[in-house]
PDB file of C-alpha atoms in Angstrom:
ATOM      1  CA  MET J   1      59.620-102.661 131.288  1.00  0.00           C
ATOM      2  CA  LYS J   2      60.586-100.692 128.181  1.00  0.00           C
ATOM      3  CA  LYS J   3      59.521-103.599 126.009  1.00  0.00           C
ATOM      4  CA  ASP J   4      56.244-103.803 127.874  1.00  0.00           C
ATOM      5  CA  ASN J   5      55.638-100.083 127.383  1.00  0.00           C
ATOM      6  CA  LEU J   6      56.422-100.373 123.708  1.00  0.00           C
ATOM      7  CA  ALA J   7      54.003-103.269 123.346  1.00  0.00           C
ATOM      8  CA  LEU J   8      51.289-101.250 125.067  1.00  0.00           C
ATOM      9  CA  GLU J   9      51.928 -98.276 122.789  1.00  0.00           C
ATOM     10  CA  LYS J  10      51.729-100.483 119.720  1.00  0.00           C
ATOM     11  CA  GLU J  11      48.454-102.017 120.928  1.00  0.00           C
ATOM     12  CA  ALA J  12      47.000 -98.587 121.631  1.00  0.00           C
ATOM     13  CA  LEU J  13      48.004 -97.420 118.152  1.00  0.00           C
ATOM     14  CA  ARG J  14      46.485-100.543 116.607  1.00  0.00           C
ATOM     15  CA  LEU J  15      43.206 -99.950 118.440  1.00  0.00           C
ATOM     16  CA  THR J  16      43.165 -96.305 117.409  1.00  0.00           C
ATOM     17  CA  LYS J  17      43.591 -97.295 113.761  1.00  0.00           C
ATOM     18  CA  GLU J  18      40.952-100.040 114.097  1.00  0.00           C
ATOM     19  CA  ILE J  19      38.437 -97.636 115.606  1.00  0.00           C
ATOM     20  CA  ALA J  20      39.216 -95.064 112.904  1.00  0.00           C
ATOM     21  CA  LYS J  21      38.251 -97.584 110.212  1.00  0.00           C
ATOM     22  CA  PHE J  22      34.675 -97.602 111.474  1.00  0.00           C
ATOM     23  CA  TYR J  23      34.054 -94.281 113.180  1.00  0.00           C
ATOM     24  CA  GLU J  24      34.853 -90.619 113.342  1.00  0.00           C
ATOM     25  CA  VAL J  25      35.703 -90.164 116.996  1.00  0.00           C
ATOM     26  CA  GLU J  26      36.348 -87.224 119.302  1.00  0.00           C
ATOM     27  CA  GLU J  27      37.994 -88.405 122.502  1.00  0.00           C
ATOM     28  CA  ASN J  28      35.724 -91.267 123.632  1.00  0.00           C
ATOM     29  CA  ARG J  29      32.623 -90.271 121.616  1.00  0.00           C
ATOM     30  CA  ILE J  30      31.484 -91.618 118.239  1.00  0.00           C
ATOM     31  CA  ILE J  31      30.578 -88.650 116.053  1.00  0.00           C
ATOM     32  CA  SER J  32      29.642 -90.567 112.900  1.00  0.00           C
ATOM     33  CA  CYS J  33      29.787 -93.996 111.308  1.00  0.00           C
ATOM     34  CA  LYS J  34      32.351 -94.300 108.489  1.00  0.00           C
ATOM     35  CA  LYS J  35      32.125 -98.018 107.698  1.00  0.00           C
ATOM     36  CA  ALA J  36      28.625 -99.468 107.923  1.00  0.00           C
ATOM     37  CA  VAL J  37      28.251-103.086 109.048  1.00  0.00           C
ATOM     38  CA  ALA J  38      25.277-105.247 110.032  1.00  0.00           C
ATOM     39  CA  GLU J  39      26.381-105.529 113.684  1.00  0.00           C
ATOM     40  CA  PRO J  40      28.590-102.605 114.766  1.00  0.00           C
ATOM     41  CA  LYS J  41      31.404-103.233 117.223  1.00  0.00           C
ATOM     42  CA  PHE J  42      31.676-100.909 120.207  1.00  0.00           C
ATOM     43  CA  PHE J  43      35.210-100.848 121.561  1.00  0.00           C
ATOM     44  CA  ASP J  44      36.026-100.591 125.268  1.00  0.00           C
ATOM     45  CA  GLU J  45      37.694 -97.238 124.585  1.00  0.00           C
ATOM     46  CA  ILE J  46      34.354 -95.758 123.463  1.00  0.00           C
ATOM     47  CA  SER J  47      31.827 -94.725 126.110  1.00  0.00           C
ATOM     48  CA  GLU J  48      29.633 -92.244 124.256  1.00  0.00           C
ATOM     49  CA  ILE J  49      27.530 -92.275 121.083  1.00  0.00           C
ATOM     50  CA  GLY J  50      26.909 -88.803 119.763  1.00  0.00           C
ATOM     51  CA  GLU J  51      23.818 -87.168 118.303  1.00  0.00           C
ATOM     52  CA  ARG J  52      22.767 -88.772 114.984  1.00  0.00           C
ATOM     53  CA  ALA J  53      25.980 -90.832 114.945  1.00  0.00           C
ATOM     54  CA  PHE J  54      24.283 -93.739 113.140  1.00  0.00           C
ATOM     55  CA  ALA J  55      21.181 -91.941 111.858  1.00  0.00           C
ATOM     56  CA  GLY J  56      19.967 -93.360 108.562  1.00  0.00           C
ATOM     57  CA  VAL J  57      22.638 -96.081 108.335  1.00  0.00           C
ATOM     58  CA  LYS J  58      20.779 -98.794 106.432  1.00  0.00           C
ATOM     59  CA  ALA J  59      23.367-101.575 106.885  1.00  0.00           C
ATOM     60  CA  VAL J  60      22.799-101.912 110.640  1.00  0.00           C
ATOM     61  CA  LYS J  61      20.624-104.913 111.555  1.00  0.00           C
ATOM     62  CA  LYS J  62      21.575-105.692 115.149  1.00  0.00           C
ATOM     63  CA  LEU J  63      22.863-103.602 118.042  1.00  0.00           C
ATOM     64  CA  VAL J  64      24.376-104.794 121.298  1.00  0.00           C
ATOM     65  CA  LEU J  65      25.347-101.766 123.366  1.00  0.00           C
ATOM     66  CA  PRO J  66      27.844-102.831 126.066  1.00  0.00           C
ATOM     67  CA  GLU J  67      27.942-101.740 129.699  1.00  0.00           C
ATOM     68  CA  ASN J  68      30.639 -99.128 129.086  1.00  0.00           C
ATOM     69  CA  ILE J  69      28.282 -96.978 126.967  1.00  0.00           C
ATOM     70  CA  SER J  70      27.307 -94.188 129.377  1.00  0.00           C
ATOM     71  CA  TYR J  71      25.815 -91.667 126.928  1.00  0.00           C
ATOM     72  CA  ILE J  72      23.560 -91.956 123.869  1.00  0.00           C
ATOM     73  CA  GLY J  73      22.722 -88.713 122.093  1.00  0.00           C
ATOM     74  CA  ASP J  74      19.527 -87.523 120.401  1.00  0.00           C
ATOM     75  CA  ASN J  75      18.531 -89.513 117.300  1.00  0.00           C
ATOM     76  CA  ALA J  76      21.651 -91.662 117.624  1.00  0.00           C
ATOM     77  CA  PHE J  77      20.131 -94.561 115.663  1.00  0.00           C
ATOM     78  CA  SER J  78      17.050 -92.921 114.162  1.00  0.00           C
ATOM     79  CA  GLY J  79      16.081 -93.992 110.668  1.00  0.00           C
ATOM     80  CA  CYS J  80      18.111 -97.216 110.658  1.00  0.00           C
ATOM     81  CA  LYS J  81      15.571 -98.782 108.314  1.00  0.00           C
ATOM     82  CA  ASN J  82      16.890-102.360 108.561  1.00  0.00           C
ATOM     83  CA  LEU J  83      17.590-102.487 112.299  1.00  0.00           C
ATOM     84  CA  GLU J  84      15.761-105.525 113.732  1.00  0.00           C
ATOM     85  CA  GLU J  85      17.172-106.134 117.211  1.00  0.00           C
ATOM     86  CA  VAL J  86      18.515-103.951 120.029  1.00  0.00           C
ATOM     87  CA  THR J  87      20.047-104.958 123.374  1.00  0.00           C
ATOM     88  CA  LEU J  88      21.164-102.469 126.013  1.00  0.00           C
ATOM     89  CA  CYS J  89      23.423-104.309 128.446  1.00  0.00           C
ATOM     90  CA  ALA J  90      23.253-101.543 131.079  1.00  0.00           C
ATOM     91  CA  ALA J  91      21.351 -98.317 131.642  1.00  0.00           C
ATOM     92  CA  PRO J  92      23.331 -95.351 130.255  1.00  0.00           C
ATOM     93  CA  GLU J  93      23.809 -92.409 132.601  1.00  0.00           C
ATOM     94  CA  GLU J  94      22.238 -90.155 129.979  1.00  0.00           C
ATOM     95  CA  MET J  95      20.047 -90.880 126.957  1.00  0.00           C
ATOM     96  CA  GLY J  96      18.750 -88.386 124.425  1.00  0.00           C
ATOM     97  CA  ASP J  97      15.429 -88.163 122.629  1.00  0.00           C
ATOM     98  CA  ALA J  98      14.305 -90.244 119.643  1.00  0.00           C
ATOM     99  CA  ILE J  99      17.290 -92.584 119.749  1.00  0.00           C
ATOM    100  CA  PHE J 100      15.480 -95.371 117.839  1.00  0.00           C
ATOM    101  CA  SER J 101      12.767 -93.366 116.082  1.00  0.00           C
ATOM    102  CA  ASP J 102      11.743 -94.442 112.576  1.00  0.00           C
ATOM    103  CA  CYS J 103      13.471 -97.845 112.844  1.00  0.00           C
ATOM    104  CA  ILE J 104      10.577 -99.396 110.955  1.00  0.00           C
ATOM    105  CA  LYS J 105      11.803-103.031 111.037  1.00  0.00           C
ATOM    106  CA  LEU J 106      12.757-103.093 114.709  1.00  0.00           C
ATOM    107  CA  LYS J 107      11.139-106.180 116.246  1.00  0.00           C
ATOM    108  CA  LYS J 108      13.012-107.043 119.424  1.00  0.00           C
ATOM    109  CA  VAL J 109      14.257-104.703 122.155  1.00  0.00           C
ATOM    110  CA  THR J 110      15.920-105.762 125.415  1.00  0.00           C
ATOM    111  CA  LEU J 111      16.123-102.977 127.985  1.00  0.00           C
ATOM    112  CA  PRO J 112      18.336-103.205 131.084  1.00  0.00           C
ATOM    113  CA  ASP J 113      17.392-103.262 134.739  1.00  0.00           C
ATOM    114  CA  GLY J 114      17.924 -99.861 136.303  1.00  0.00           C
ATOM    115  CA  LEU J 115      16.578 -97.865 133.362  1.00  0.00           C
ATOM    116  CA  LYS J 116      14.384 -95.120 134.850  1.00  0.00           C
ATOM    117  CA  HIS J 117      13.203 -93.065 131.891  1.00  0.00           C
ATOM    118  CA  ILE J 118      11.926 -93.888 128.415  1.00  0.00           C
ATOM    119  CA  LYS J 119      12.712 -90.654 126.662  1.00  0.00           C
ATOM    120  CA  ARG J 120      10.642 -88.587 124.243  1.00  0.00           C
ATOM    121  CA  ARG J 121      10.011 -90.288 120.870  1.00  0.00           C
ATOM    122  CA  ALA J 122      12.377 -93.127 121.851  1.00  0.00           C
ATOM    123  CA  PHE J 123      10.607 -95.679 119.624  1.00  0.00           C
ATOM    124  CA  TYR J 124       8.477 -93.331 117.541  1.00  0.00           C
ATOM    125  CA  ASN J 125       7.173 -94.939 114.339  1.00  0.00           C
ATOM    126  CA  CYS J 126       8.780 -98.321 115.023  1.00  0.00           C
ATOM    127  CA  GLY J 127       5.963-100.097 113.215  1.00  0.00           C
ATOM    128  CA  GLY J 128       7.522-103.574 113.412  1.00  0.00           C
ATOM    129  CA  LEU J 129       7.795-103.638 117.210  1.00  0.00           C
ATOM    130  CA  GLU J 130       5.462-106.310 118.610  1.00  0.00           C
ATOM    131  CA  GLU J 131       6.448-106.452 122.274  1.00  0.00           C
ATOM    132  CA  ILE J 132       8.680-104.606 124.683  1.00  0.00           C
ATOM    133  CA  VAL J 133       9.140-105.243 128.399  1.00  0.00           C
ATOM    134  CA  LEU J 134       9.803-102.101 130.404  1.00  0.00           C
ATOM    135  CA  PRO J 135      12.103-102.600 133.411  1.00  0.00           C
ATOM    136  CA  ASP J 136      10.493-102.385 136.848  1.00  0.00           C
ATOM    137  CA  GLU J 137      12.491 -99.252 137.712  1.00  0.00           C
ATOM    138  CA  VAL J 138      11.006 -97.109 134.921  1.00  0.00           C
ATOM    139  CA  LYS J 139       9.442 -93.928 136.357  1.00  0.00           C
ATOM    140  CA  SER J 140       8.430 -92.013 133.243  1.00  0.00           C
ATOM    141  CA  ILE J 141       7.434 -92.708 129.647  1.00  0.00           C
ATOM    142  CA  GLY J 142       8.027 -89.693 127.468  1.00  0.00           C
ATOM    143  CA  GLU J 143       5.959 -87.887 124.870  1.00  0.00           C
ATOM    144  CA  SER J 144       5.307 -90.024 121.767  1.00  0.00           C
ATOM    145  CA  ALA J 145       7.713 -92.684 123.093  1.00  0.00           C
ATOM    146  CA  PHE J 146       5.810 -95.481 121.294  1.00  0.00           C
ATOM    147  CA  ASP J 147       3.659 -93.351 119.001  1.00  0.00           C
ATOM    148  CA  GLY J 148       3.019 -95.257 115.769  1.00  0.00           C
ATOM    149  CA  CYS J 149       4.073 -98.693 117.053  1.00  0.00           C
ATOM    150  CA  TYR J 150       0.996-100.192 115.405  1.00  0.00           C
ATOM    151  CA  SER J 151       2.243-103.809 115.681  1.00  0.00           C
ATOM    152  CA  LEU J 152       2.674-103.622 119.445  1.00  0.00           C
ATOM    153  CA  LEU J 153       0.465-106.315 121.001  1.00  0.00           C
ATOM    154  CA  ARG J 154       1.046-105.749 124.704  1.00  0.00           C
ATOM    155  CA  ILE J 155       1.876-102.797 126.936  1.00  0.00           C
ATOM    156  CA  ASN J 156       3.260-103.327 130.429  1.00  0.00           C
ATOM    157  CA  ILE J 157       3.234-100.303 132.712  1.00  0.00           C
ATOM    158  CA  PRO J 158       5.538-101.069 135.679  1.00  0.00           C
ATOM    159  CA  GLU J 159       4.424-100.322 139.227  1.00  0.00           C
ATOM    160  CA  HIS J 160       6.933 -97.468 139.631  1.00  0.00           C
ATOM    161  CA  VAL J 161       5.807 -95.407 136.630  1.00  0.00           C
ATOM    162  CA  GLU J 162       4.639 -91.954 137.716  1.00  0.00           C
ATOM    163  CA  LYS J 163       4.190 -90.115 134.422  1.00  0.00           C
ATOM    164  CA  ILE J 164       3.016 -91.110 130.930  1.00  0.00           C
ATOM    165  CA  GLY J 165       3.520 -88.329 128.387  1.00  0.00           C
ATOM    166  CA  ASP J 166       1.323 -86.944 125.605  1.00  0.00           C
ATOM    167  CA  TYR J 167       0.760 -89.438 122.763  1.00  0.00           C
ATOM    168  CA  ALA J 168       3.057 -91.941 124.509  1.00  0.00           C
ATOM    169  CA  PHE J 169       1.270 -94.974 122.996  1.00  0.00           C
ATOM    170  CA  TYR J 170      -0.779 -93.226 120.323  1.00  0.00           C
ATOM    171  CA  GLY J 171      -1.671 -95.479 117.396  1.00  0.00           C
ATOM    172  CA  CYS J 172      -0.725 -98.754 119.103  1.00  0.00           C
ATOM    173  CA  GLU J 173      -3.615-100.418 117.311  1.00  0.00           C
ATOM    174  CA  GLY J 174      -2.791-103.997 118.308  1.00  0.00           C
ATOM    175  CA  VAL J 175      -3.201-103.437 122.050  1.00  0.00           C
ATOM    176  CA  GLU J 176      -6.513-104.745 123.451  1.00  0.00           C
ATOM    177  CA  LYS J 177      -5.892-104.848 127.225  1.00  0.00           C
ATOM    178  CA  LEU J 178      -4.248-102.263 129.434  1.00  0.00           C
ATOM    179  CA  THR J 179      -3.567-101.884 133.160  1.00  0.00           C
ATOM    180  CA  ILE J 180      -2.404 -98.564 134.562  1.00  0.00           C
ATOM    181  CA  PRO J 181      -1.068 -98.942 138.120  1.00  0.00           C
ATOM    182  CA  GLN J 182      -1.796 -96.719 141.116  1.00  0.00           C
ATOM    183  CA  SER J 183       1.720 -95.251 140.967  1.00  0.00           C
ATOM    184  CA  VAL J 184       0.798 -93.232 137.851  1.00  0.00           C
ATOM    185  CA  ARG J 185       0.000 -89.623 138.798  1.00  0.00           C
ATOM    186  CA  GLU J 186      -0.041 -88.005 135.367  1.00  0.00           C
ATOM    187  CA  ILE J 187      -1.237 -89.170 131.928  1.00  0.00           C
ATOM    188  CA  GLY J 188      -0.893 -86.875 128.936  1.00  0.00           C
ATOM    189  CA  VAL J 189      -3.198 -85.951 126.077  1.00  0.00           C
ATOM    190  CA  SER J 190      -4.140 -88.907 123.838  1.00  0.00           C
ATOM    191  CA  ALA J 191      -1.536 -91.053 125.558  1.00  0.00           C
ATOM    192  CA  PHE J 192      -3.508 -94.102 124.387  1.00  0.00           C
ATOM    193  CA  GLY J 193      -5.395 -92.557 121.477  1.00  0.00           C
ATOM    194  CA  ARG J 194      -6.158 -94.768 118.465  1.00  0.00           C
ATOM    195  CA  CYS J 195      -5.552 -97.961 120.443  1.00  0.00           C
ATOM    196  CA  SER J 196      -7.999-100.837 119.821  1.00  0.00           C
ATOM    197  CA  LEU J 197      -8.634-101.289 123.534  1.00  0.00           C
ATOM    198  CA  GLU J 198     -11.297-103.637 124.846  1.00  0.00           C
ATOM    199  CA  GLU J 199     -10.409-103.756 128.554  1.00  0.00           C
ATOM    200  CA  VAL J 200      -8.804-101.015 130.636  1.00  0.00           C
ATOM    201  CA  THR J 201      -7.944-101.008 134.336  1.00  0.00           C
ATOM    202  CA  LEU J 202      -6.944 -97.632 135.740  1.00  0.00           C
ATOM    203  CA  PRO J 203      -6.974 -95.590 138.966  1.00  0.00           C
ATOM    204  CA  LYS J 204     -10.258 -93.873 139.846  1.00  0.00           C
ATOM    205  CA  ARG J 205      -8.582 -90.471 139.712  1.00  0.00           C
ATOM    206  CA  PHE J 206      -8.525 -90.678 135.901  1.00  0.00           C
ATOM    207  CA  LYS J 207     -12.218 -91.574 135.485  1.00  0.00           C
ATOM    208  CA  LYS J 208     -13.163 -88.020 134.501  1.00  0.00           C
ATOM    209  CA  HIS J 209     -10.277 -87.704 132.074  1.00  0.00           C
ATOM    210  CA  LYS J 210     -10.968 -90.646 129.770  1.00  0.00           C
ATOM    211  CA  LYS J 211     -11.676 -88.520 126.727  1.00  0.00           C
ATOM    212  CA  LYS J 212      -8.400 -86.659 127.129  1.00  0.00           C
ATOM    213  CA  ILE J 213      -6.371 -89.832 127.675  1.00  0.00           C
ATOM    214  CA  PHE J 214      -7.970 -92.255 125.224  1.00  0.00           C
ATOM    215  CA  GLY J 215      -9.544 -89.955 122.636  1.00  0.00           C
ATOM    216  CA  LYS J 216     -12.793 -90.558 120.802  1.00  0.00           C
ATOM    217  CA  LYS J 217     -13.797 -93.922 119.365  1.00  0.00           C
ATOM    218  CA  GLU J 218     -15.949 -94.616 116.333  1.00  0.00           C
ATOM    219  CA  GLY J 219     -19.556 -95.524 117.177  1.00  0.00           C
ATOM    220  CA  GLY J 220     -19.572 -93.467 120.359  1.00  0.00           C
ATOM    221  CA  LEU J 221     -17.076 -92.670 123.096  1.00  0.00           C
ATOM    222  CA  PHE J 222     -15.637 -95.912 124.534  1.00  0.00           C
ATOM    223  CA  SER J 223     -18.709 -97.848 123.428  1.00  0.00           C
ATOM    224  CA  LYS J 224     -16.761-101.117 123.279  1.00  0.00           C
ATOM    225  CA  VAL J 225     -14.327-100.596 126.134  1.00  0.00           C
ATOM    226  CA  LYS J 226     -14.783-102.213 129.539  1.00  0.00           C
ATOM    227  CA  PHE J 227     -13.341 -99.964 132.248  1.00  0.00           C
ATOM    228  CA  THR J 228     -12.385-101.241 135.692  1.00  0.00           C
ATOM    229  CA  TYR J 229     -11.339 -98.739 138.350  1.00  0.00           C
ATOM    230  CA  ILE J 230      -8.891 -99.346 141.172  1.00  0.00           C
TER     231      ILE J 230
END
């Protein structure tokens, strides 16, 4: 048993040293990235990623966040200019704002089942993002969540979404068709402003609020948009 305990202690020490090569850590939380790599490794002993832990780290190209990550702080990966792909293997218990904001080369995002909230400015100014599939369980899409995602070609609003925040999809110029389900009870100011929409399906309750939701269009208000009400 003593030998077994010694082996476990040695392994724990080895892991501690290995983690310390890459990160500054407090308990089980990454505070900052010390050694930048293209695809960071997240050890089983780490369950939290602190505020701005990887902010501005240019080396990062791909992220796979394992199931044991239960917390992601504000701006955790903001400004990772070369980040191209993100996979969340499970929905964290808590996620901060703007975690992937200004990741201008981000193209592919895989979000997990069970995710209920897309937080404020989550993908703000991610100009390379062409498509993202929101899980069916999503209930709210925060303020400016996809603001400036001008390459986005398709927006899916799941049937359980209740709230879409101000400027949530502002400047998503590639989107031509949009369906807003009956579950949505609140849509913020210019949530879909500066979108090149041609066809929109939305609940009748928002008919009088089109200007607030979609903003003005050149050549007259909604002159080229076909609205269908449900």
